[in-house]
Every structure is written in structure tokens, then in C-alpha cells.
Coordinates of C-alpha atoms in Angstrom, one line a residue:
Chain A
M1 CA 0.0 0.0 0.0
E2 CA 1.3 3.4 -1.0
T3 CA 1.5 6.4 1.3
V4 CA 0.7 9.7 -0.3
V5 CA 1.7 13.0 1.3
I6 CA -0.2 16.2 0.3
A7 CA 1.7 19.3 1.4
G8 CA -0.7 22.2 1.4
V9 CA -4.2 20.9 1.9
G10 CA -6.1 23.7 0.3
L11 CA -8.6 23.6 -2.6
I12 CA -6.2 21.6 -4.9
G13 CA -4.5 19.4 -2.3
G14 CA -7.8 18.7 -0.5
S15 CA -9.6 17.9 -3.8
F16 CA -6.7 15.6 -4.8
G17 CA -7.2 13.6 -1.5
L18 CA -11.0 13.4 -2.0
A19 CA -10.6 12.4 -5.6
L20 CA -8.0 9.7 -4.8
R21 CA -10.4 8.2 -2.2
R22 CA -13.4 8.4 -4.5
A23 CA -11.4 6.7 -7.3
G24 CA -10.5 3.8 -4.9
F25 CA -7.1 4.6 -3.5
R26 CA -6.7 2.6 -0.3
G27 CA -3.3 3.7 0.9
R28 CA -2.6 6.3 3.6
I29 CA -2.9 10.0 2.9
I30 CA -0.9 12.3 5.2
G31 CA -1.5 16.1 5.0
V32 CA 0.9 18.8 5.8
S33 CA -0.8 22.1 6.8
S34 CA -1.8 24.3 9.7
P35 CA -3.6 22.5 12.6
P36 CA -7.1 24.0 11.8
T37 CA -6.7 23.0 8.1
I38 CA -5.6 19.4 9.1
Q39 CA -8.7 19.2 11.3
T40 CA -11.1 20.3 8.5
A41 CA -9.3 18.1 5.9
T42 CA -9.4 15.1 8.2
G43 CA -13.1 15.7 9.0
R44 CA -13.9 15.9 5.3
G45 CA -12.0 12.7 4.5
A46 CA -9.4 14.4 2.3
I47 CA -6.5 13.1 4.4
D48 CA -6.2 10.5 7.1
E49 CA -3.9 12.5 9.4
G50 CA -1.6 15.4 9.6
A51 CA 2.2 15.5 10.2
P52 CA 5.1 18.0 10.0
L53 CA 6.7 18.2 6.6
A54 CA 9.9 16.3 7.3
E55 CA 8.2 13.5 9.2
A56 CA 5.5 13.1 6.5
V57 CA 7.9 13.1 3.6
A58 CA 10.1 10.5 5.3
Q59 CA 7.1 8.1 5.0
A60 CA 6.0 9.0 1.6
D61 CA 5.9 7.0 -1.6
V62 CA 4.5 10.0 -3.5
V63 CA 4.4 13.6 -2.4
L64 CA 2.2 16.3 -4.0
L65 CA 3.4 19.8 -3.3
A66 CA 0.1 21.8 -3.5
Q67 CA 1.2 25.1 -1.9
P68 CA 1.6 28.5 -3.6
I69 CA 4.6 28.6 -5.9
S70 CA 6.8 30.6 -3.6
I71 CA 6.2 28.1 -0.8
I72 CA 6.9 25.1 -3.1
M73 CA 10.2 26.8 -4.1
R74 CA 11.1 27.2 -0.4
V75 CA 10.3 23.7 0.8
I76 CA 12.0 21.8 -2.0
P77 CA 15.4 21.5 -0.2
E78 CA 13.7 20.1 2.9
V79 CA 11.6 17.7 0.9
A80 CA 14.6 16.5 -1.0
A81 CA 16.5 16.0 2.2
H82 CA 13.9 13.7 3.8
L83 CA 12.7 11.7 0.8
K84 CA 13.0 7.9 0.7
P85 CA 15.0 6.4 -2.2
G86 CA 12.6 5.5 -5.0
A87 CA 9.8 7.9 -3.8
L88 CA 8.4 10.5 -6.2
V89 CA 7.7 14.2 -5.7
T90 CA 5.3 16.1 -7.9
D91 CA 3.7 19.5 -7.5
A92 CA 0.7 21.6 -8.6
G93 CA 2.3 24.9 -9.2
S94 CA 0.9 27.1 -12.0
T95 CA 4.3 27.8 -13.6
K96 CA 6.9 25.1 -14.1
Q97 CA 10.3 26.3 -15.3
A98 CA 11.3 28.0 -12.0
I99 CA 10.1 25.1 -9.9
V100 CA 11.6 22.5 -12.0
E101 CA 15.0 24.3 -12.1
E102 CA 14.9 24.5 -8.3
A103 CA 14.0 20.8 -8.1
E104 CA 16.8 19.8 -10.4
R105 CA 19.2 21.4 -8.0
H106 CA 18.0 19.3 -5.0
F107 CA 16.5 16.0 -6.1
T108 CA 18.3 13.0 -7.6
P109 CA 17.2 12.6 -11.3
G110 CA 13.8 11.0 -11.5
A111 CA 12.7 11.9 -8.0
F112 CA 10.8 15.0 -9.1
L113 CA 8.2 15.3 -11.8
G114 CA 6.6 18.7 -12.2
G115 CA 2.8 18.9 -12.6
H116 CA 0.0 21.4 -13.1
P117 CA -3.6 20.5 -12.7
M118 CA -5.6 23.1 -14.6
A119 CA -8.4 23.3 -12.2
G120 CA -9.7 25.8 -9.6
K121 CA -12.6 27.8 -8.5
A122 CA -13.3 31.3 -7.1
E123 CA -13.3 30.1 -3.5
R124 CA -10.2 28.7 -1.8
G125 CA -9.4 26.2 0.9
V126 CA -10.1 22.6 1.8
A127 CA -13.6 23.6 2.9
V128 CA -14.6 23.9 -0.7
A129 CA -12.5 21.0 -2.0
E130 CA -14.4 18.6 -4.3
A131 CA -13.6 15.0 -5.5
S132 CA -14.8 16.1 -8.9
L133 CA -12.6 19.2 -9.3
F134 CA -10.3 17.6 -11.8
E135 CA -12.9 15.9 -14.0
G136 CA -12.4 16.7 -17.6
R137 CA -9.6 19.2 -16.8
P138 CA -6.1 19.0 -18.1
W139 CA -3.4 17.8 -15.7
I140 CA -0.1 18.7 -17.3
L141 CA 3.1 16.8 -16.3
T142 CA 6.5 18.4 -17.2
P143 CA 9.3 15.9 -17.3
V144 CA 12.8 17.1 -17.9
R145 CA 14.0 13.8 -19.2
R146 CA 11.9 11.2 -21.0
E147 CA 12.7 8.7 -18.2
D148 CA 11.2 11.0 -15.7
E149 CA 7.7 10.0 -16.7
E150 CA 8.5 6.4 -17.4
S151 CA 9.5 5.2 -13.9
E152 CA 7.2 2.9 -12.0
R153 CA 6.3 5.7 -9.6
A154 CA 5.6 8.1 -12.5
R155 CA 3.3 5.5 -14.1
W156 CA 1.6 5.1 -10.8
L157 CA 0.9 8.8 -10.6
E158 CA -0.3 9.0 -14.2
S159 CA -2.7 6.2 -13.6
W160 CA -4.3 8.0 -10.7
I161 CA -4.4 11.3 -12.6
T162 CA -6.4 9.5 -15.2
A163 CA -8.5 7.6 -12.6
I164 CA -9.7 10.8 -11.0
G165 CA -11.0 12.0 -14.4
A166 CA -8.3 14.5 -15.4
R167 CA -6.9 14.6 -18.9
L168 CA -3.2 13.9 -18.8
M169 CA -0.9 16.1 -20.9
V170 CA 2.8 16.0 -21.2
L171 CA 4.8 19.2 -22.0
D172 CA 8.4 20.2 -21.4
P173 CA 8.6 22.9 -18.6
A174 CA 9.4 25.8 -21.0
Q175 CA 6.7 24.8 -23.4
H176 CA 4.3 24.5 -20.5
D177 CA 5.0 28.1 -19.4
R178 CA 4.5 29.4 -22.9
V179 CA 1.3 27.5 -23.4
V180 CA -0.2 28.6 -20.0
A181 CA 0.9 32.2 -20.6
A182 CA -1.4 32.2 -23.6
A183 CA -4.2 30.0 -22.2
S184 CA -4.3 31.3 -18.7
H185 CA -2.0 34.1 -17.7
L186 CA -2.9 36.5 -20.6
P187 CA -6.7 36.0 -20.1
Q188 CA -6.3 36.6 -16.4
L189 CA -4.4 39.8 -16.9
L190 CA -6.8 41.0 -19.6
S191 CA -9.7 40.5 -17.2
S192 CA -7.9 42.3 -14.3
V193 CA -6.8 45.2 -16.5
L194 CA -10.4 45.5 -17.9
A195 CA -11.9 45.6 -14.4
A196 CA -9.2 48.0 -13.0
F197 CA -9.6 50.2 -16.1
L198 CA -13.4 50.4 -15.6
D199 CA -12.9 50.9 -11.9
G200 CA -11.2 54.1 -12.7
A201 CA -13.3 55.2 -15.6
P202 CA -15.6 58.3 -15.3
E203 CA -18.6 56.2 -16.3
S204 CA -17.7 53.4 -13.9
A205 CA -21.0 53.3 -11.9
L206 CA -23.1 53.6 -15.0
A207 CA -21.1 50.9 -16.7
R208 CA -21.8 48.6 -13.8
A209 CA -25.5 49.5 -13.9
A210 CA -25.7 48.9 -17.7
A211 CA -23.6 45.7 -17.7
G212 CA -24.9 42.6 -19.4
P213 CA -23.7 39.1 -19.0
G214 CA -20.8 39.8 -21.3
L215 CA -19.1 42.1 -18.8
H216 CA -19.7 39.5 -16.1
D217 CA -17.9 36.8 -18.1
M218 CA -15.0 39.2 -18.9
T219 CA -14.5 40.2 -15.3
R220 CA -14.9 36.9 -13.4
L221 CA -11.2 36.3 -13.4
A222 CA -10.7 39.8 -12.1
L223 CA -11.9 38.3 -8.7
S224 CA -8.8 36.1 -8.6
D225 CA -6.4 36.3 -5.6
A226 CA -3.6 38.8 -5.9
G227 CA -1.1 36.6 -3.9
L228 CA -1.5 33.6 -6.2
W229 CA -0.9 35.8 -9.3
R230 CA 2.0 37.6 -7.8
D231 CA 3.8 34.3 -7.7
I232 CA 2.7 33.2 -11.2
C233 CA 3.7 36.6 -12.7
A234 CA 7.1 36.5 -10.9
T235 CA 7.9 33.1 -12.3
N236 CA 6.7 33.6 -15.9
Q237 CA 7.5 37.2 -16.4
E238 CA 9.2 37.2 -19.7
E239 CA 6.5 35.2 -21.5
I240 CA 3.7 37.2 -20.0
R241 CA 5.2 40.6 -20.7
R242 CA 5.8 39.5 -24.3
L243 CA 2.2 38.4 -24.7
L244 CA 0.9 41.6 -23.1
R245 CA 2.9 43.7 -25.6
E246 CA 1.8 41.6 -28.6
Y247 CA -1.8 41.7 -27.6
A248 CA -1.6 45.5 -27.0
A249 CA -0.2 45.9 -30.5
R250 CA -3.1 44.0 -31.9
L251 CA -5.5 46.3 -30.1
T252 CA -3.7 49.5 -31.3
G253 CA -3.7 48.0 -34.8
L254 CA -7.5 47.5 -34.6
A255 CA -8.1 51.0 -33.3
G256 CA -6.1 52.3 -36.3
R257 CA -7.9 50.2 -38.9
F258 CA -11.4 49.8 -37.8
G259 CA -13.3 49.2 -41.1
P260 CA -15.8 46.5 -41.9
E261 CA -13.2 44.3 -43.5
E262 CA -10.9 44.3 -40.5
L263 CA -13.8 43.6 -38.2
D264 CA -15.0 40.8 -40.4
S265 CA -11.6 39.1 -40.5
L266 CA -11.2 39.6 -36.7
F267 CA -14.6 38.1 -35.9
H268 CA -13.9 35.2 -38.4
A269 CA -10.7 34.2 -36.7
A270 CA -12.2 34.8 -33.2
N271 CA -15.3 32.7 -34.0
R272 CA -13.0 29.9 -35.3
F273 CA -10.8 29.7 -32.2
A274 CA -13.8 30.0 -29.7
S275 CA -15.7 27.3 -31.5
Q276 CA -12.8 24.9 -31.7
L277 CA -12.1 25.5 -28.0
R278 CA -15.6 24.4 -27.2
K279 CA -15.4 21.4 -29.5
S280 CA -12.1 20.2 -27.9
R281 CA -13.9 20.2 -24.5
T282 CA -16.5 17.6 -25.3
Chain B
M1 CA -56.6 48.4 -26.2
E2 CA -53.2 49.3 -27.7
T3 CA -51.7 47.8 -30.8
V4 CA -48.0 47.1 -30.6
V5 CA -45.9 46.6 -33.7
I6 CA -42.7 44.7 -33.5
A7 CA -40.5 45.3 -36.6
G8 CA -37.9 42.5 -36.7
V9 CA -39.2 39.5 -34.8
G10 CA -35.9 38.0 -33.9
L11 CA -34.5 37.1 -30.4
I12 CA -35.2 40.6 -29.0
G13 CA -38.4 41.4 -30.9
G14 CA -39.8 37.9 -30.3
S15 CA -38.9 37.9 -26.6
F16 CA -40.5 41.3 -26.2
G17 CA -43.8 39.9 -27.6
L18 CA -43.6 36.8 -25.3
A19 CA -42.7 39.0 -22.3
L20 CA -45.6 41.4 -23.0
R21 CA -48.1 38.6 -23.1
R22 CA -46.7 36.9 -20.0
A23 CA -46.9 40.2 -18.2
G24 CA -50.6 40.5 -19.1
F25 CA -50.7 42.7 -22.2
R26 CA -54.1 42.1 -23.9
G27 CA -53.8 44.4 -27.0
R28 CA -52.8 43.3 -30.5
I29 CA -49.2 42.5 -31.4
I30 CA -48.4 42.8 -35.1
G31 CA -45.0 41.5 -36.4
V32 CA -43.0 42.7 -39.4
S33 CA -40.6 40.1 -40.6
S34 CA -40.1 37.5 -43.4
P35 CA -43.0 35.0 -43.9
P36 CA -41.2 32.0 -42.3
T37 CA -40.3 34.2 -39.2
I38 CA -43.9 35.4 -39.0
Q39 CA -45.1 31.8 -39.0
T40 CA -42.7 30.7 -36.3
A41 CA -43.4 33.9 -34.2
T42 CA -47.2 33.4 -34.5
G43 CA -46.8 29.7 -33.6
R44 CA -44.9 30.6 -30.5
G45 CA -47.4 33.3 -29.4
A46 CA -44.8 36.1 -29.7
I47 CA -47.1 38.0 -32.2
D48 CA -50.8 37.7 -33.3
E49 CA -50.2 38.3 -37.0
G50 CA -47.8 39.6 -39.6
A51 CA -48.2 42.6 -41.8
P52 CA -46.0 44.7 -44.2
L53 CA -44.2 47.6 -42.4
A54 CA -46.3 50.5 -43.7
E55 CA -49.6 48.7 -43.1
A56 CA -48.5 47.6 -39.6
V57 CA -47.2 51.0 -38.6
A58 CA -50.4 52.7 -39.7
Q59 CA -52.3 50.7 -37.0
A60 CA -49.7 51.1 -34.3
D61 CA -49.9 52.8 -30.9
V62 CA -46.4 51.8 -30.1
V63 CA -43.7 50.5 -32.5
L64 CA -40.6 48.6 -31.5
L65 CA -37.8 48.6 -34.1
A66 CA -35.9 45.5 -33.2
Q67 CA -33.9 45.0 -36.4
P68 CA -30.1 45.4 -36.8
I69 CA -28.9 49.0 -36.5
S70 CA -28.4 49.4 -40.2
I71 CA -31.9 48.3 -41.0
I72 CA -33.4 50.5 -38.3
M73 CA -31.6 53.5 -39.9
R74 CA -33.0 52.5 -43.3
V75 CA -36.7 52.1 -42.2
I76 CA -37.0 55.2 -40.1
P77 CA -38.2 57.4 -42.9
E78 CA -40.9 54.9 -43.9
V79 CA -42.0 54.4 -40.3
A80 CA -42.2 58.1 -39.8
A81 CA -44.3 58.5 -42.9
H82 CA -47.0 56.1 -41.8
L83 CA -47.2 56.7 -38.1
K84 CA -50.5 57.8 -36.5
P85 CA -50.4 61.1 -34.6
G86 CA -49.8 60.4 -30.9
A87 CA -48.2 57.0 -31.6
L88 CA -44.7 56.3 -30.2
V89 CA -41.7 54.6 -31.9
T90 CA -38.9 53.1 -29.9
D91 CA -36.0 50.8 -30.9
A92 CA -33.7 48.2 -29.6
G93 CA -30.5 49.2 -31.3
S94 CA -27.2 48.7 -29.4
T95 CA -25.9 52.2 -30.2
K96 CA -28.1 55.3 -29.9
Q97 CA -26.5 58.5 -31.2
A98 CA -26.7 57.6 -34.9
I99 CA -30.2 56.2 -34.7
V100 CA -31.5 59.1 -32.6
E101 CA -30.0 61.7 -35.0
E102 CA -31.7 59.9 -38.0
A103 CA -35.0 59.7 -36.0
E104 CA -34.8 63.5 -35.2
R105 CA -34.7 64.2 -38.9
H106 CA -37.9 62.3 -39.6
F107 CA -40.1 62.2 -36.6
T108 CA -42.1 65.0 -35.0
P109 CA -40.7 65.7 -31.5
G110 CA -41.9 63.2 -29.0
A111 CA -42.8 60.5 -31.6
F112 CA -39.5 58.7 -31.2
L113 CA -37.8 57.5 -28.0
G114 CA -34.6 55.6 -28.4
G115 CA -34.1 52.4 -26.4
H116 CA -31.6 49.6 -25.7
P117 CA -32.5 46.5 -23.9
M118 CA -29.2 45.0 -22.6
A119 CA -30.1 41.4 -23.2
G120 CA -29.2 38.7 -25.6
K121 CA -27.8 35.2 -25.9
A122 CA -25.5 33.3 -28.1
E123 CA -28.2 32.0 -30.4
R124 CA -30.4 34.3 -32.5
G125 CA -33.9 34.3 -33.9
V126 CA -37.4 34.0 -32.7
A127 CA -37.1 30.2 -32.2
V128 CA -34.9 30.9 -29.1
A129 CA -36.9 33.9 -27.9
E130 CA -37.9 33.8 -24.2
A131 CA -40.4 35.7 -22.1
S132 CA -37.8 36.0 -19.4
L133 CA -35.0 37.4 -21.6
F134 CA -35.2 40.9 -20.1
E135 CA -35.6 39.9 -16.4
G136 CA -33.2 41.8 -14.2
R137 CA -31.5 43.3 -17.3
P138 CA -31.1 47.0 -17.9
W139 CA -33.4 48.5 -20.5
I140 CA -32.0 52.0 -21.3
L141 CA -34.1 54.7 -22.8
T142 CA -32.4 57.7 -24.4
P143 CA -34.7 60.8 -24.6
V144 CA -33.4 63.8 -26.4
R145 CA -35.7 66.1 -24.5
R146 CA -37.0 65.6 -21.0
E147 CA -40.6 65.7 -22.4
D148 CA -39.8 62.7 -24.6
E149 CA -40.0 60.3 -21.7
E150 CA -42.9 62.1 -20.0
S151 CA -45.6 61.7 -22.6
E152 CA -48.5 59.4 -21.9
R153 CA -47.2 56.9 -24.5
A154 CA -43.7 57.0 -23.0
R155 CA -45.1 56.3 -19.6
W156 CA -47.0 53.4 -21.1
L157 CA -43.8 52.0 -22.6
E158 CA -41.9 52.5 -19.3
S159 CA -44.5 50.7 -17.3
W160 CA -44.3 47.6 -19.6
I161 CA -40.5 47.6 -19.6
T162 CA -40.8 47.4 -15.8
A163 CA -43.6 44.9 -16.0
I164 CA -41.5 42.5 -18.0
G165 CA -38.9 42.5 -15.3
A166 CA -36.3 44.8 -16.9
R167 CA -34.5 47.6 -15.0
L168 CA -35.3 50.9 -16.5
M169 CA -32.4 53.3 -17.0
V170 CA -32.5 56.8 -18.6
L171 CA -29.4 58.2 -20.3
D172 CA -28.9 60.8 -23.0
P173 CA -27.8 59.3 -26.3
A174 CA -24.2 60.4 -26.2
Q175 CA -23.8 59.2 -22.6
H176 CA -25.4 55.9 -23.6
D177 CA -22.9 55.3 -26.3
R178 CA -20.0 56.2 -23.9
V179 CA -21.3 53.9 -21.2
V180 CA -22.0 50.9 -23.5
A181 CA -18.6 51.4 -25.2
A182 CA -17.1 50.7 -21.8
A183 CA -19.6 48.1 -20.5
S184 CA -20.2 46.2 -23.7
H185 CA -18.2 47.2 -26.8
L186 CA -14.7 47.1 -25.2
P187 CA -15.3 43.7 -23.5
Q188 CA -16.6 42.3 -26.8
L189 CA -13.5 43.4 -28.8
L190 CA -11.1 42.3 -26.0
S191 CA -12.7 38.8 -26.3
S192 CA -12.6 38.8 -30.1
V193 CA -9.0 40.0 -30.2
L194 CA -7.9 37.4 -27.6
A195 CA -9.5 34.6 -29.5
A196 CA -8.1 35.8 -32.9
F197 CA -4.7 36.3 -31.3
L198 CA -4.7 32.8 -29.9
D199 CA -6.1 31.4 -33.2
G200 CA -2.9 32.7 -34.9
A201 CA -0.5 31.8 -32.1
P202 CA 2.1 29.1 -32.5
E203 CA 0.8 27.3 -29.4
S204 CA -2.8 27.6 -30.5
A205 CA -3.7 23.9 -30.4
L206 CA -1.9 23.3 -27.1
A207 CA -3.5 26.4 -25.6
R208 CA -6.9 25.0 -26.5
A209 CA -6.0 21.6 -25.0
A210 CA -4.7 23.2 -21.8
A211 CA -7.5 25.7 -21.4
G212 CA -9.4 26.0 -18.1
P213 CA -12.7 27.6 -17.4
G214 CA -11.1 31.1 -17.4
L215 CA -10.3 31.0 -21.2
H216 CA -13.9 29.8 -21.8
D217 CA -15.3 32.9 -20.0
M218 CA -12.9 35.2 -21.8
T219 CA -13.8 33.9 -25.3
R220 CA -17.5 33.4 -25.0
L221 CA -18.1 36.8 -26.5
A222 CA -15.8 35.9 -29.4
L223 CA -18.6 33.7 -30.7
S224 CA -20.7 36.8 -31.4
D225 CA -22.1 37.6 -34.8
A226 CA -19.8 39.7 -37.0
G227 CA -22.7 41.4 -38.8
L228 CA -24.2 42.7 -35.6
W229 CA -20.9 44.1 -34.5
R230 CA -20.0 45.6 -37.8
D231 CA -23.1 47.9 -37.3
I232 CA -22.3 48.6 -33.7
C233 CA -18.6 49.5 -34.4
A234 CA -19.6 51.7 -37.4
T235 CA -22.0 53.7 -35.3
N236 CA -19.8 54.1 -32.2
Q237 CA -16.4 54.2 -33.8
E238 CA -14.8 57.2 -32.0
E239 CA -15.7 56.1 -28.5
I240 CA -14.6 52.4 -29.1
R241 CA -11.3 53.4 -30.8
R242 CA -10.5 55.7 -27.9
L243 CA -11.1 53.0 -25.4
L244 CA -9.1 50.4 -27.3
R245 CA -6.1 52.8 -27.3
E246 CA -6.5 53.6 -23.6
Y247 CA -6.8 50.0 -22.7
A248 CA -3.8 49.1 -24.9
A249 CA -1.8 51.8 -23.1
R250 CA -2.6 50.2 -19.8
L251 CA -1.4 46.8 -21.0
T252 CA 1.8 48.2 -22.3
G253 CA 2.3 50.1 -19.0
L254 CA 1.8 46.9 -17.1
A255 CA 4.3 45.0 -19.3
G256 CA 6.8 47.8 -18.5
R257 CA 6.2 47.8 -14.8
F258 CA 5.4 44.3 -13.8
G259 CA 6.6 44.2 -10.1
P260 CA 4.6 42.9 -7.1
E261 CA 3.5 46.4 -6.2
E262 CA 2.0 47.1 -9.6
L263 CA 0.3 43.7 -9.6
D264 CA -1.1 44.2 -6.1
S265 CA -2.6 47.5 -7.0
L266 CA -3.9 46.1 -10.3
F267 CA -5.6 43.2 -8.5
H268 CA -6.9 45.5 -5.8
A269 CA -8.8 47.8 -8.2
A270 CA -9.9 44.8 -10.4
N271 CA -11.3 42.9 -7.4
R272 CA -13.1 46.0 -6.3
F273 CA -14.8 46.6 -9.6
A274 CA -15.7 43.0 -10.2
S275 CA -17.2 42.6 -6.7
Q276 CA -19.2 45.8 -7.0
L277 CA -20.5 44.7 -10.3
R278 CA -21.7 41.5 -8.8
K279 CA -23.3 43.3 -5.9
S280 CA -25.2 45.7 -8.2
R281 CA -26.7 42.7 -9.9
T282 CA -28.5 41.2 -6.9

């Protein structure tokens, strides 16, 4: 029987524990978090018990680091120091290059396999964790070497990712960061900048009063947590700044050429991407 | 008993007919549309009968022009020519200055009162019309003179707008166009430009595969109809282009100063606007 350690039993970590249980995992699940979180998580059945990081890791066959990116970076040396030979560490951080580079400095080759479950919701914490959180959602693994995802432990992890309903994807860390910059970080910042822009606009109150469902969609991400995004932006800066500039240039170009032909070709390409996105989800 | 004429029995026109009936309107509802649309609309109970524009308008106490903006502009002279004294014409066009200016050239003062129900959905046509479409949604009226919304007919219209569950707002036409440029046109174009940008990006297919619910939200508007938006953009060009440029400058500014402080202040303002927007909806 395997022992899984979940470090950071929040929405993602807690949901992973609940999802493992629902999918039939019968091993032990140890959580590493603050005492009140351990209590809630144990009560909800997301973990069996809590333990301090070093003690938990020493017993682990598989460790999921599900803390914020900056905490993951900080605990990597301690996790590496206490890990059993043959055990596997993965993580749930939203950017991968910085984390994987730090992991490469501390783990023996094959002991760390970066990951990123593309799931979440507006609320945070284990209280709102759900066994179904990962269903139909991508779970990206980012091996540095091909062997990293071919070990027995890696196969074990992959089979559970699939068992909990996630869609397994494999990308190299740099490619991951480029792809999520486009699929996630750019949309996040466009939403935040839109909401902040309207917050400061002279017609702000009237715009809120006149808003239809479109503005709601476009500002839902603007409710996201600043702390989480500070970490993401800090660890994927170059890619994000490049996309912000390219996107801004598109907008300026549109403002300059705003005729029916430009609009038709814009809507044509936009319709195509948005329709294909919805097809790929089914 | 009043006779209402709905010119353009699509999603908006058809929903208005269904909503009036559900709210207890007992007068006659005449639709102006193509024969197959008239048949569907009659079958669904959105209108009682169809008639050609001139014939319908001659019988009307109130006319709702619910066609695309370019058609509304084109039929205004004919509607004005056949309108009974004391009857009222309103419209559902998404921009107001161009329409109101054209209306001022043809109608006697007080005979036209511009309007804009802020409702819609992805599908179009009377087949998807709903009596509940306007519930909780703003319905903006744009009088040129204060008296325009104080006539008996205007009061009648306002009471039905309220009766069908819409939230009545009154703005002058220029103010309307500024407010919807911010609340609706800018978000629409940001979504379209995002989808078109990702459509042409090297990581396009991977971005679709890795997309979470955030990208879905941010590209839902990108499915909008190009023809509808060609009209909106043509009749609110200046305001939209100004906002596109201002928003692009914000993005470029963010790309240039991308530290934790800038991000915190961005997320703070964004959170505030997005939360207030959601409060004002309840």
C-alpha cells in the first residue's frame, strides 16, 4: 500500500485527496498544513492524518506539493533531504520552469516530476474542495527527461491522474510556461486590467448598472487572488510581458484600422478559435 | 386596447412579444418580418399576426424597431411617414446617437424615444426567444428632450418595460454610447482580439488543450455575430477606438512595470470593480 503526502491541503490538495479516495485509493494520505486545516481536511476525509513536513515526507511513496509557488520553491530542499529512495515528488504549481529548475538542484534525477492540474474555482481552501474538481480538466506533467515520466512511480501517478478523471498532458517545462501564458496568464491579466480600467473610468458606476452578461464573463477572473498571481507573474515574467505587448499591439492596430473588412476578419478568426475551443472540451 | 408593432421579430423582438403577453398585455401584437419568421413567431405566441411595415405602422400605438442597427436606420423614414399622430416609436439598437439623429430628422418631437434592452444570448432568432429574456437586465431609454419620456405613450412603454422585469435606466444618447462602449463594446472586442490572437499563435492547439474555465469565460463573446458588431462598431467608432487605445496603453504600461506592487494595485482595483459589479446585480 502506498503512502501519499499532500503538502498544502487547500482547494487543490484537498480535492486531490478526496478524488483519490473516490477513485478507490486505499493507501494512507498524510496532510501537511496548519492544525485547523488538518482538522477540517481530516473531517472531510481528504486526508487520514496530519504530520510535520519532514516526518510526513520520510514516510511518503508519492508527495504532492500543492502550496503556492513561492512556498513550493522554499520547501524543495527540505523535501529532498527527507525523501526515501525510490519515492516521487510532484507539484501543482501554475508555472513550471522556476520550480523544475529549483527541483533539479536538489533532487536526484527521476525523484521529481513537475505537474500542473488546470483546475480551480473562485473560493479557496479545503472547505470547498471537491472530489470532482479535476474531472475533464487537463493535468499537465512536465518531465525534464523522458525517463522521468516512465519510472514505475511516475506511471503510478499518471494512472491515478487518469483515474480521478483528469486529462493527462505532457509538455516540457518551457513549453508549459509558454502555453499557459497564452491559455491562462494572458486571459487573467486582460480581465484584471479591464476591471481595473473600468474601476477608474468616469462612467464606472453607469457601466456597472448597464452591464450585461458579457461584462460578467469578462471580469470573473478579475476576482482572482492577488497573492497567487504575484507568484505566477514573478515566475513567468518574460513570456507574460511579451504576450501583453503583442496583444496591446493588436488592439492598437485594430483601433487604427477599424473598417468592416478588418472587423469581419477579426470576428472570423475569433469565432473559429472560440468554436474549436468548445469542441475540444467535449 | 393598444396595438404594438414589432418590426424585426428575432430574439429581441420575439422575446418582447412573449414577455408582454406573459406580463398581461391584452392588446394586439403585429409583427413585421419575413413570412417564415412570422409563421414561427405566431406559432410561439410572440405576435398575433404579420403585416408589411407600412400597413402595420399605420395601425400602431407603439412600434418597437428590433432589427439590426443598419436596418433601423434605413426604415426610419418609412415608419415616420406612416405613423399615426400620438403614436410612439422606440427601438432596440445597441448604439443610440446615430439612430436618434436619424430619427430626429424624420419624426415629430416626442414621436421617437430611443431604447436599448441590454439582453441577448449566443443563439439568434425568434425560435430561441424567451419571455424571461429581459428579467433583471437593464433597458436603457435615451430621450433627447425631457418631455420625450414624460408623454403618456412614453409612460405606457416604461410601465411595460418594468412589468416584463427589466431595470429601466435613462441616459442621453451620447452618454449611452459612452457607457456601452465601456460596459459592452470594449469587453466584446477584447474577447474577439484574444480569440483571434490565440487562433494565430504558434501554441494555439496546445492552448486549447490546456484551457481551463477562465479561457472559456474570456472567449464566450468571441462567438458573437460579425454582422451585428459591424453595425455597432460603425455607429460608435470614436468612443470604441479611444477605449481600445487607452486599454492598450494600460497593458503596455503593465508590461513595462510588472513588479509585485503594480500587480497588487492592479488586482486590488480589479477585485473592487468585479465585486461591486456582482453586488449591483442582486
